[in-house]
Coordinates of C-alpha atoms in Angstrom, one line a residue:
Chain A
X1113 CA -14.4 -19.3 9.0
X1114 CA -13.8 -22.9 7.4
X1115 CA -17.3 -23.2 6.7
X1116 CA -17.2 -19.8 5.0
X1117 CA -14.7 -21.3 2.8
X1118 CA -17.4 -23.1 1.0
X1119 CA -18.6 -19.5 -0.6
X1120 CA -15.0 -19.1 -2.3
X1121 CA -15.1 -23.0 -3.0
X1122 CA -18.8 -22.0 -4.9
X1123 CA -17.0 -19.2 -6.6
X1124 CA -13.9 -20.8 -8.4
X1125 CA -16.3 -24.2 -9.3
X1126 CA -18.4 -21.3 -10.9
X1127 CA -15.5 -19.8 -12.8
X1128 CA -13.6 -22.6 -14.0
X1129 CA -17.4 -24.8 -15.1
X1130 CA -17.5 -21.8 -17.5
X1131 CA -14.0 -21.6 -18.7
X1132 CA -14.4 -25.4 -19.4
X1133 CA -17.7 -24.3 -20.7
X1134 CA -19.9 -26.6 -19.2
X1135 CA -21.3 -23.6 -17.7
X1136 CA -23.2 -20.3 -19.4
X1137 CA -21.9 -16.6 -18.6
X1138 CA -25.0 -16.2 -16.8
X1139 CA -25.4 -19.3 -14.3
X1140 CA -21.4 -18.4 -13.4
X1141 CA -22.6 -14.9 -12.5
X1142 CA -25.1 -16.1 -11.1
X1143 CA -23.4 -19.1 -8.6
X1144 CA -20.6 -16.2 -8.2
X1145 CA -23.3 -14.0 -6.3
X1146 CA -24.7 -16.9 -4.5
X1147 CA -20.5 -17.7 -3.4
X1148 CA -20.0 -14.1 -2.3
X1149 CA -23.7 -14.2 0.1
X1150 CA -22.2 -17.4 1.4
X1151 CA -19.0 -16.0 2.5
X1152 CA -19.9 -13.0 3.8
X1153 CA -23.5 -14.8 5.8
X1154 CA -20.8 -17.4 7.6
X1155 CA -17.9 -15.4 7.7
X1156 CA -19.4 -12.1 9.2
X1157 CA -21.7 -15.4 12.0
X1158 CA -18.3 -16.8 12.1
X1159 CA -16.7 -13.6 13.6
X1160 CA -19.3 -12.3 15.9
X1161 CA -19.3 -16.0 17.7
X1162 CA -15.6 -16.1 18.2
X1163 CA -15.6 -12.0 19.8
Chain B
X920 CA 8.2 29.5 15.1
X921 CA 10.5 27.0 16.6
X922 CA 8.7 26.7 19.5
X923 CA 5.4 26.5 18.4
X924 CA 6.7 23.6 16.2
X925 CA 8.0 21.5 19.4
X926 CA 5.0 22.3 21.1
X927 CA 3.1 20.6 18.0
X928 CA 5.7 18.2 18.7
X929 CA 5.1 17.9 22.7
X930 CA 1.3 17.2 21.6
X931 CA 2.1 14.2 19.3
X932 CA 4.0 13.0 21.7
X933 CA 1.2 12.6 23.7
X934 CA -0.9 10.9 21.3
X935 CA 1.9 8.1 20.8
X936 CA 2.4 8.2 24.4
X937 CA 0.8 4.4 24.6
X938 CA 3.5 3.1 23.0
X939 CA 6.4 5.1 24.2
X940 CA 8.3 1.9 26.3
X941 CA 9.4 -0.7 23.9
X942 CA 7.6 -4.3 23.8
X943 CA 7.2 -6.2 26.3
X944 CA 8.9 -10.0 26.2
X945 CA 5.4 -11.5 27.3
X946 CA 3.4 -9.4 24.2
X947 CA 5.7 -10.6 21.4
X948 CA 4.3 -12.6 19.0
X949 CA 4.9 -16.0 16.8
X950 CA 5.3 -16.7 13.2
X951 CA 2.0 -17.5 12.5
X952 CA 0.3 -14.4 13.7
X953 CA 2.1 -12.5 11.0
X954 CA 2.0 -15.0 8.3
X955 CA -2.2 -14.4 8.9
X956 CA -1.5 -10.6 9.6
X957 CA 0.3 -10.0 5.8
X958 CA -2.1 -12.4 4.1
X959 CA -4.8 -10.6 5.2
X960 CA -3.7 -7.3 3.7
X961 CA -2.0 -6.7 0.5
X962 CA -5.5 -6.8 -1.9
X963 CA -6.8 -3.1 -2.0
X964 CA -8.6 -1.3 -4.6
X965 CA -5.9 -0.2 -6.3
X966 CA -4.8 -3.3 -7.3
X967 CA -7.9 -3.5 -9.8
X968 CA -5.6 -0.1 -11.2
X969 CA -2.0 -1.2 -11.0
X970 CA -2.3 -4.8 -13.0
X971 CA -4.7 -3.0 -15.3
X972 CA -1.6 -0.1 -15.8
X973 CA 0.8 -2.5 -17.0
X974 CA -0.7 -4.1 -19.4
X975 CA -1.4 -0.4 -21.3
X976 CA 1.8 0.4 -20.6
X977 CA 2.8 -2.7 -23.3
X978 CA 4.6 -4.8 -21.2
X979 CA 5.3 -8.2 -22.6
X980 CA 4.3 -11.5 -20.5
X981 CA 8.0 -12.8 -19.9
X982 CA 9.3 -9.3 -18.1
X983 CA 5.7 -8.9 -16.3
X984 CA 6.1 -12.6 -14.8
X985 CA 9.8 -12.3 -14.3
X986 CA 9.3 -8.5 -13.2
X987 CA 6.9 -8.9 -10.4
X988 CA 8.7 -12.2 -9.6
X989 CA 12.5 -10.1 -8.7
X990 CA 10.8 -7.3 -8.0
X991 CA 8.1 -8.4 -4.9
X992 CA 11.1 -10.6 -4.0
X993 CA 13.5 -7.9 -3.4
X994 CA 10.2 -6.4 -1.6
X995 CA 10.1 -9.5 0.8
X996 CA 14.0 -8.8 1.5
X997 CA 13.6 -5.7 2.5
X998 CA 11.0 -6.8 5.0
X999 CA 13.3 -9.8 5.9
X1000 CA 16.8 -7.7 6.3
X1001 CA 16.0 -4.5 7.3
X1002 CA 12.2 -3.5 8.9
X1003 CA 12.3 -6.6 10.7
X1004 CA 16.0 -6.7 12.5
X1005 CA 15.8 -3.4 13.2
X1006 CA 12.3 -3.5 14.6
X1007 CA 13.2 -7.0 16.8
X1008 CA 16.8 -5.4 18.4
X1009 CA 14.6 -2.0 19.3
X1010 CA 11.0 -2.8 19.5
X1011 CA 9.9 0.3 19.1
X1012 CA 7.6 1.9 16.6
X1013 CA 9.4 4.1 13.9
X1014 CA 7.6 7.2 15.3
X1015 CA 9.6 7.0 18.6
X1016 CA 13.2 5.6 17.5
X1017 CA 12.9 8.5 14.7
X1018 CA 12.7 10.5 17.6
X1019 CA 15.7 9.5 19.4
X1020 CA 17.3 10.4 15.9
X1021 CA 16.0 13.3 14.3
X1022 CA 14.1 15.1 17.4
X1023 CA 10.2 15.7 18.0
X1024 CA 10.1 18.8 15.2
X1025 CA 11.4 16.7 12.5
X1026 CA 9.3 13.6 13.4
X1027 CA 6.0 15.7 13.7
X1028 CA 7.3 17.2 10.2
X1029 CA 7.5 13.7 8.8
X1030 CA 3.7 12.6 10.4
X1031 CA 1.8 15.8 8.9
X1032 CA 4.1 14.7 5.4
X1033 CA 2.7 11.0 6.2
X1034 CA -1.0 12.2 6.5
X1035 CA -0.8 14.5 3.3
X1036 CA 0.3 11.3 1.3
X1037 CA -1.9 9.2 2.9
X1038 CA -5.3 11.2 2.4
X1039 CA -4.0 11.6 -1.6
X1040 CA -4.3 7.7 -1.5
X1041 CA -7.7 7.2 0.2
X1042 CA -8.7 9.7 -2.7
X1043 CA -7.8 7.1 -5.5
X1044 CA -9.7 4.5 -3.4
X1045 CA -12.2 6.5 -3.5
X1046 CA -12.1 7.3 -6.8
X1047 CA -11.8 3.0 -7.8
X1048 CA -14.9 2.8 -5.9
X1049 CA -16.8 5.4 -8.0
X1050 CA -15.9 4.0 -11.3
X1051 CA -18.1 0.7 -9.7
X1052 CA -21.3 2.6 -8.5
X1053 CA -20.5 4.6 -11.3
X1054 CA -21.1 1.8 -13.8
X1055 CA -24.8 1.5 -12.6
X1056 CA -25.6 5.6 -12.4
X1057 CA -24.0 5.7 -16.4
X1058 CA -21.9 8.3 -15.3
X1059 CA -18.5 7.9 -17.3
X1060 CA -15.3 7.3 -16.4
X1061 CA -12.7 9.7 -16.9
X1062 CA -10.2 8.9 -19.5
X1063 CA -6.6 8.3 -18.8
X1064 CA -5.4 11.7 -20.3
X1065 CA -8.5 13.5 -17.9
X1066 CA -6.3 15.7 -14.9
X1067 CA -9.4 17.2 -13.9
X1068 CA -13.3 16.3 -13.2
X1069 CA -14.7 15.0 -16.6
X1070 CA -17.8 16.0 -15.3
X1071 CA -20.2 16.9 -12.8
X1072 CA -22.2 13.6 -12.4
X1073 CA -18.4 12.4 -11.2
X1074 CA -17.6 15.3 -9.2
X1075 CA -21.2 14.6 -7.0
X1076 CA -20.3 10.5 -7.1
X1077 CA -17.0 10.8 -5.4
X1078 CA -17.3 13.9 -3.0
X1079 CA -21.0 11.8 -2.3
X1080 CA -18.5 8.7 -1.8
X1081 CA -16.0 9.8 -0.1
X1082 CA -18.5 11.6 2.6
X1083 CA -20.0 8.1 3.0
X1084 CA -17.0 6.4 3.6
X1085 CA -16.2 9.4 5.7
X1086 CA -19.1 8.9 7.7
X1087 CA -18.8 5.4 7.8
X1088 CA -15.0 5.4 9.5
X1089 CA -16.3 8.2 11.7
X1090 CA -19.2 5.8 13.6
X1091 CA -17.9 2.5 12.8
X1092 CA -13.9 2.7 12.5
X1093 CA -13.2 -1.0 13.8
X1094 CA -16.7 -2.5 12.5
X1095 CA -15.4 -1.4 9.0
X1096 CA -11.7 -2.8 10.2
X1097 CA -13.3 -5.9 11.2
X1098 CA -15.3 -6.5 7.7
X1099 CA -12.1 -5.7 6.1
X1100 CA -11.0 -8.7 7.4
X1101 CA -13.9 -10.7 6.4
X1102 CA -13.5 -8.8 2.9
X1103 CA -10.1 -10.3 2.3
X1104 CA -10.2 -13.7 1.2
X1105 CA -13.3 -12.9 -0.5
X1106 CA -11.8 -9.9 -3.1
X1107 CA -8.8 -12.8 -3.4
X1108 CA -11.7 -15.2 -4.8
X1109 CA -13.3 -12.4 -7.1
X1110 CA -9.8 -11.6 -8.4
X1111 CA -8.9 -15.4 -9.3
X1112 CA -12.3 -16.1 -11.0
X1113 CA -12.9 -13.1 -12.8
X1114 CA -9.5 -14.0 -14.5
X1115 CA -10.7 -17.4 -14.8
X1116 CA -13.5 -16.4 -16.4
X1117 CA -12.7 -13.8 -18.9
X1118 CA -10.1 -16.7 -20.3
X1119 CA -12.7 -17.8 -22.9
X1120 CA -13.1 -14.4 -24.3
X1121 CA -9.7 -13.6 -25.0
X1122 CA -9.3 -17.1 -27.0
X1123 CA -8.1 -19.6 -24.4
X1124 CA -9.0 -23.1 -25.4
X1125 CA -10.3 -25.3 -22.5
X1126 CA -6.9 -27.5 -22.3
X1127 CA -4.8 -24.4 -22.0
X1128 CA -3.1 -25.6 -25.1
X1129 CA -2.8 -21.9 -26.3
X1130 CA -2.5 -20.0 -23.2
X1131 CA 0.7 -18.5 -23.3
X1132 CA 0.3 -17.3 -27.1
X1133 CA -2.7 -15.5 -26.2
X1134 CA -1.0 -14.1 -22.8
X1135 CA 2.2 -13.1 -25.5
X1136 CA -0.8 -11.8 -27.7
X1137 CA -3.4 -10.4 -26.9
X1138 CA -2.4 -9.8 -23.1
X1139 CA 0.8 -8.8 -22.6
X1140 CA 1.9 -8.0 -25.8
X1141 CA 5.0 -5.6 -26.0
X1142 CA 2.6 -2.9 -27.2
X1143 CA 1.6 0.3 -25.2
X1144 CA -1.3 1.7 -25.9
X1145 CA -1.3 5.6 -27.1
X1146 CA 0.0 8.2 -24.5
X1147 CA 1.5 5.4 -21.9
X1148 CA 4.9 4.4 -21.9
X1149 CA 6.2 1.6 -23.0
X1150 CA 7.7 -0.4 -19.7
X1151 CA 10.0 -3.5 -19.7
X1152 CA 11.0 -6.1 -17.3
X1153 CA 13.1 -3.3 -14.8
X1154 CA 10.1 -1.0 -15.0
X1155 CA 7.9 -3.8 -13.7
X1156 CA 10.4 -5.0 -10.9
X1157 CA 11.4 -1.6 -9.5
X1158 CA 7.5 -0.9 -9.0
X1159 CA 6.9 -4.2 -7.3
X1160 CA 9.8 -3.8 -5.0
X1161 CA 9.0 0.2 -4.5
X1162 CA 5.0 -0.2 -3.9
X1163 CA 5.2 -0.6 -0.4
X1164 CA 9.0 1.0 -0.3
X1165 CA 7.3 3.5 3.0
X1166 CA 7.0 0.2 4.9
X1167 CA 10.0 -2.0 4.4
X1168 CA 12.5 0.1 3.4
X1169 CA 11.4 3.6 4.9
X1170 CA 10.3 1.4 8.5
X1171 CA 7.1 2.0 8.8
X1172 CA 6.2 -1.4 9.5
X1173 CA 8.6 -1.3 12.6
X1174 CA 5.1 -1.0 13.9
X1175 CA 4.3 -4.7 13.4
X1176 CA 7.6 -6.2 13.5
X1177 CA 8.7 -4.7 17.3
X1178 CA 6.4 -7.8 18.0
X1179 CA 8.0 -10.1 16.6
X1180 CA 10.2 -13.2 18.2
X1181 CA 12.7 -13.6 15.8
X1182 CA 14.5 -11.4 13.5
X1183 CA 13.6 -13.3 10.1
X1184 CA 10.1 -13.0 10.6
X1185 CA 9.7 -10.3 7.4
X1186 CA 9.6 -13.2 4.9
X1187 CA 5.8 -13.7 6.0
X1188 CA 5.3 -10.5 4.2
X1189 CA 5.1 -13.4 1.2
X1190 CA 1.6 -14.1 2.3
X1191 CA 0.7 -11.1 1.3
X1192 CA 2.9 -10.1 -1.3
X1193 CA 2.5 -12.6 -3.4
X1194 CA -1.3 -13.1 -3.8
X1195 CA -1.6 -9.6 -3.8
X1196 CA 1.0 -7.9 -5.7
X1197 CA 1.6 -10.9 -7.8
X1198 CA -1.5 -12.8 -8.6
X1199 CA -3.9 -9.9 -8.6
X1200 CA -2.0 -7.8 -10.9
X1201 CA -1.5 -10.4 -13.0
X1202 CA -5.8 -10.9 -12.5
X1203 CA -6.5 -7.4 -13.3
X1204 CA -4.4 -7.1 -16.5
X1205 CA -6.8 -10.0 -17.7
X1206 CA -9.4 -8.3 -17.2
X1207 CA -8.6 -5.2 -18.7
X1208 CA -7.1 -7.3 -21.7
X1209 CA -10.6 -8.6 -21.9
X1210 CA -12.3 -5.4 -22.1
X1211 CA -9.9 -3.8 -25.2
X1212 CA -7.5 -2.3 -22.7
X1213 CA -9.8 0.3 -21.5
X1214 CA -8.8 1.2 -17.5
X1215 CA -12.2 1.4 -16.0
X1216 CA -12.4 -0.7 -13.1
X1217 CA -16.2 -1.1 -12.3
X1218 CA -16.4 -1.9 -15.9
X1219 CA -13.7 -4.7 -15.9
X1220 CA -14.9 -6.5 -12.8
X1221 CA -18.7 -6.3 -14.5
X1222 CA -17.6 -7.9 -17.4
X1223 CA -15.3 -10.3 -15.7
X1224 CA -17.6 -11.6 -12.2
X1225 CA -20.8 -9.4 -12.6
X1226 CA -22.3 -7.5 -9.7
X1227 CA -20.2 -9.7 -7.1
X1228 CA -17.3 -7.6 -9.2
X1229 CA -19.0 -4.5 -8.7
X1230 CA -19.1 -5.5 -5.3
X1231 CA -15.6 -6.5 -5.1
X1232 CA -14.3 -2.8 -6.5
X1233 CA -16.9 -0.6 -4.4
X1234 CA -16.2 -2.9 -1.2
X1235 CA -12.2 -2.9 -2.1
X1236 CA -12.1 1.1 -2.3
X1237 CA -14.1 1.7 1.0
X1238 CA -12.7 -0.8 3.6
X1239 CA -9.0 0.3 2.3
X1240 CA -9.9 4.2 2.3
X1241 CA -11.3 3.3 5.9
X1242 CA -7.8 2.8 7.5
X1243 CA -5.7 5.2 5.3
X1244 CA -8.4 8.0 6.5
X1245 CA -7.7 7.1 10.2
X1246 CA -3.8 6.9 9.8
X1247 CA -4.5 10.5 8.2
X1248 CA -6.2 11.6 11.0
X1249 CA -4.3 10.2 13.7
X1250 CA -0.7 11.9 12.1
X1251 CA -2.8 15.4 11.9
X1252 CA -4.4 15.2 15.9
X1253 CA -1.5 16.8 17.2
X1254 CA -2.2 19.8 15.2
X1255 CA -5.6 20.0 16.6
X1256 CA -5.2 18.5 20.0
X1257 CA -8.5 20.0 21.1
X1258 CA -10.3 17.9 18.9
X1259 CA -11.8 14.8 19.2
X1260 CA -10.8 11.7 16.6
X1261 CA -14.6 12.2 15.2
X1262 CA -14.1 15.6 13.8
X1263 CA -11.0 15.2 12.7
X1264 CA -11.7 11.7 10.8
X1265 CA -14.8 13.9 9.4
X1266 CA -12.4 17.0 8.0
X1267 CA -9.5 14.4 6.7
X1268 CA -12.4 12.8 5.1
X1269 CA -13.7 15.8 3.4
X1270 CA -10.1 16.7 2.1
X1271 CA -9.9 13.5 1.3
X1272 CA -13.0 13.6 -0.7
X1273 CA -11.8 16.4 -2.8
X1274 CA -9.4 15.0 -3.8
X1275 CA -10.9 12.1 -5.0
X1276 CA -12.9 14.5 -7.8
X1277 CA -9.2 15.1 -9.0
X1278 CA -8.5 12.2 -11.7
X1279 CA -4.9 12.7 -11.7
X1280 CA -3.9 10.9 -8.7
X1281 CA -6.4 7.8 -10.2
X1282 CA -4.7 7.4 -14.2
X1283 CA -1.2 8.7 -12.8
X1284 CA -1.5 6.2 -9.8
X1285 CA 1.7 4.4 -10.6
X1286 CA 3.9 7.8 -10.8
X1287 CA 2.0 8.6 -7.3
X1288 CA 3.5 5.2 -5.7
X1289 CA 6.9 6.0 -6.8
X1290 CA 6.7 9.5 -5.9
X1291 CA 4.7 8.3 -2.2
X1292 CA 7.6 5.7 -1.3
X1293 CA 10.4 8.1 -2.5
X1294 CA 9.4 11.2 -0.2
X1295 CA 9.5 8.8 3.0
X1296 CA 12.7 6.8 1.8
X1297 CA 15.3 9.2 3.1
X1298 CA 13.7 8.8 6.8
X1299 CA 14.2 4.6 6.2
X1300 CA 18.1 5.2 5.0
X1301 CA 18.8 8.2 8.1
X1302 CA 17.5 5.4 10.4
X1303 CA 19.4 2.4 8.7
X1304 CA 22.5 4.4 8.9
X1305 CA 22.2 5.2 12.5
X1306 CA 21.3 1.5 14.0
X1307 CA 23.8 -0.1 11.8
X1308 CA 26.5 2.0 10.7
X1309 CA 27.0 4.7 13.4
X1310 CA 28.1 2.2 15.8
X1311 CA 30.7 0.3 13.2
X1312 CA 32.0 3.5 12.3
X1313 CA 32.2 4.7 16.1
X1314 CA 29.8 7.5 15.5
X1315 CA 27.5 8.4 18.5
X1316 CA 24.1 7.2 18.1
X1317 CA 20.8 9.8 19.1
X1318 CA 22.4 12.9 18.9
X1319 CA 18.9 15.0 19.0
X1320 CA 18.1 12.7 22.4
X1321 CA 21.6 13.4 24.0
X1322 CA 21.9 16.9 22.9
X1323 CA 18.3 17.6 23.5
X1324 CA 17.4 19.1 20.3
X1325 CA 14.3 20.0 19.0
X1326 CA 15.4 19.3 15.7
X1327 CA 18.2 17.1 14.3
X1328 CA 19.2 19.7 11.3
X1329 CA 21.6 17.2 9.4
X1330 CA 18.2 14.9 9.3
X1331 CA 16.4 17.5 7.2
X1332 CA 19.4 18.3 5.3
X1333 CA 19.6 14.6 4.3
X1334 CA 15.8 14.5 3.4
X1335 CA 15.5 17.8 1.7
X1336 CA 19.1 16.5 0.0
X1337 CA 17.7 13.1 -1.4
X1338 CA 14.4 14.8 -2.8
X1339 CA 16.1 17.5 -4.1
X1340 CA 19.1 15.2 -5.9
X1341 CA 15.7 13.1 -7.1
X1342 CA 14.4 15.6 -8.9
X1343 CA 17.5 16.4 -11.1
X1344 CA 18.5 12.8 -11.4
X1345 CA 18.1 11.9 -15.2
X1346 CA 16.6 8.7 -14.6
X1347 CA 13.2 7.0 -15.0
X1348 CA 11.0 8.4 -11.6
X1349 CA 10.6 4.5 -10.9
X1350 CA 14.5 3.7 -10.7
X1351 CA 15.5 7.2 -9.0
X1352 CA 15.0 5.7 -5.1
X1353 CA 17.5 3.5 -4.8
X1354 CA 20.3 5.9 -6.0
X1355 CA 19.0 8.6 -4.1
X1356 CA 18.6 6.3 -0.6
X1357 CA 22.5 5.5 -1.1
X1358 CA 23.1 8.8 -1.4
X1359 CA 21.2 10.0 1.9
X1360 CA 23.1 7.0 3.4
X1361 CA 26.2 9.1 2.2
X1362 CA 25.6 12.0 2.7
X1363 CA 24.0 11.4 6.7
X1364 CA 27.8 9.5 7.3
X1365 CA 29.1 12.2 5.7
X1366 CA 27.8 15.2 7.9
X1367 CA 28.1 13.3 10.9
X1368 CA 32.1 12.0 10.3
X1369 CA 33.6 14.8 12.1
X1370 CA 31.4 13.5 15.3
X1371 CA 33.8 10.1 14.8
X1372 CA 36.7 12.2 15.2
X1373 CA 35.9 14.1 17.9
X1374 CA 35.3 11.0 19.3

């Protein structure tokens, strides 16, 4: 599940590069996407190898 | 009819016979399985709704803050001083010490109550959901002022909806429990950036410098928007501290707390309270600010985090309808003992999903909260009074268990009472609770005081 973190890490860098606007709307939607695949790819492996 | 009610009664029984015994020392658990338990519940669907709710209902940005800061507070408190004690000195669920109290009629009257509630809340999950696959199919939303079906693209989405997720909690209850889980953290992400991110287009500079004007401005402004009412700071902290009123104050959550080792652990319900009731509202009314106030949840999180916001509201709607449709179920299986959980999870689901057609319960969704914790409140004060006060007052304790009655008839008098006195009380709906649980307190002492005296 710690690894999985790095999906919500992706996701806030995402957000707050395009509040500080060295990011366009697009690329943060984009990396938000790619964040939310990572989570839920190591989160759900994550699970299934500790039942 | 008596009789057929206690043996409706007799069958629940039954049902809950698995935890009839209270905990065992060797299952209790310790402060860290519920500080992970509470933070990872708390972010549903309708959180997207609530946040969104007040800022149209013109809410300024000092009484939100301060609001939802007393108000999940008092929340927390109500976990910490009364669900948890009471659940640690009698470790047993509420079901079976309600029993003790009010007899098996009364409790199987309150479950089928519970399940009716329940399945009108799965509905406005359902609904959230729809207004995110909704988005992409260009069917429309229906307005705040809409009571009924706007149309019948929306009418096909949800009952379509709310068959899947139906479906889905029918072959795959505790796979969809166990992605909830995984869901959690995730949604809490989705909410934090897509507030992040909509920032820029309400006019906050990169150094913050002008935050708090544009919260006071163009957020949070004092200024309700046409039809809603305008709410102030007591509004705002009543609703916090009444949202999940069915579980701390009216004991539901004895449940989780008969496991716990120490009295005190309720305060852990901060891990859940707080990201969720605080920090996601607070999320949600930015992005709604952000899309000119315009309740329409799929919308917001599009413009806010794009399809993983989409994502976010269709996911958030289905794995929180998941477990409110088997809590339905389970409350109703005594009424169909015959049946197995499949087919009643499929007819709960299809009630369910009729309701979910209905927008009322969706753009009234506050008044349903306050109306949801207020019918199960007078159970939460009838069980207060008897494990506290009874015993400092010299009353006896579990008449319908010592007497044997099917039904404890000063019970229903208190409950009918409260909701009764509730309805003419010539307050706002959101403050009307708290008067009317002191008065059931009052008025159960009250019918039982010449029991002291005989005494």
């Amino acid at each position: 599940m710690w690894l999985a973190s790095l999906g919500l890490v992706i996701g806030l860098w995402a957000a707050v590069s395009f509040f500080w606007g060295v990011m366009g709307e697009q690329a943060y939607r984009n990396w938000l996407f790619v964040g939310t695949v990572v989570w839920f790819v190591l989160a759900t492996l994550g699970n299934r190898t500790r039942t | 009819m008596p009789s057929q009610l206690a043996e409706l009664a007799a069958r629940m029984d039954r049902l809950h016979e698995f935890d009839r015994e209270p905990v065992h020392p060797d299952k209790l658990q310790g402060a860290g399985r519920f500080a992970a338990l509470f933070a990872g519940e708390h972010i549903a669907a309708t959180e997207f709704v609530i946040g969104a709710f007040f800022v149209l209902h013109g809410v300024t940005a000092r009484d939100l803050l301060l609001g939802l800061l007393v108000g999940n507070l008092l929340a927390v408190l109500s976990w910490t001083f009364i669900c948890c004690p009471i659940a640690v000195e009698t470790r047993l669920t509420l079901y079976w010490y309600l029993r003790r109290i009010a007899g098996p009629s009364l409790t199987f009257l309150y479950n089928v109550a519970n399940a009716l509630l329940y399945c009108i809340l799965a509905g406005a999950m359902i609904s959230v959901s729809a207004t995110a696959i909704g988005l992409g199919l260009r069917i429309p939303t229906p307005a705040l002022t809409d009571f009924l079906p706007n149309s019948a693209a929306w009418v096909l989405l949800t009952i379509g909806l709310g068959l899947l997720f139906t479906v889905l909690a029918v072959v795959g209850f505790t796979a969809v429990s166990r992605f909830a889980g995984v869901c959690s953290p995730w949604l809490f992400m989705i909410f934090l950036a897509g507030a992040i991110a909509t920032l820029p287009s309400l006019g906050v500079r990169p150094d913050l410098s002008n935050l708090w004007s544009v919260l006071e401005t163009r957020v949070w402004n004092g200024r309700a928007v046409a039809g809603q009412e305008p709410f102030g700071f007591w509004q705002i902290a009543f609703f916090a501290w009444f949202a999940n009123l069915a579980m701390h104050i009216g004991l539901s959550d004895m449940a989780l707390f008969r496991y716990a080792k120490r009295w005190w652990y309720g305060i852990f319900s901060a891990t859940g309270i707080f990201p969720g009731h605080y920090m996601a509202w607070i999320c949600s009314g930015l992005m709604v600010a952000a899309v000119d106030r315009n309740l329409d949840p799929g919308r917001m999180a599009y413009h806010a985090a794009g399809l993983a916001g989409v994502l976010a509201v269709a996911i958030a709607g289905w794995t929180t309808a998941n477990p409110t449709l088997y809590r339905a179920g389970l409350a109703l299986q005594s009424v169909t003992p015959d049946w197995p959980r499949w087919k009643l999870t499929l007819y709960t689901g299809i009630v369910t999903s009729i309701l979910a057609c209905f927008p009322v319960f969706f753009v009234r969704l506050l008044d349903y909260v306050a109306i949801y914790g207020l019918v199960l409140m007078p159970i939460g004060a009838v069980v207060l009074t008897e494990h506290w006060i009874f015993p400092r007052l010299g009353i006896p304790q579990f008449q319908a268990e010592r007497e044997k009655l099917a039904l404890n008839w000063k019970v229903l008098l208190v409950w009918v009472g409260s909701l009764a006195v509730s309805l003419i009380l010539p307050l706002h709906l959101f403050f009307r609770w708290l008067p009317c649980y002191l008065f059931a307190i009052a008025l159960y002492v009250g019918l039982n005081w010449k029991r002291r005296v005989s005494q």
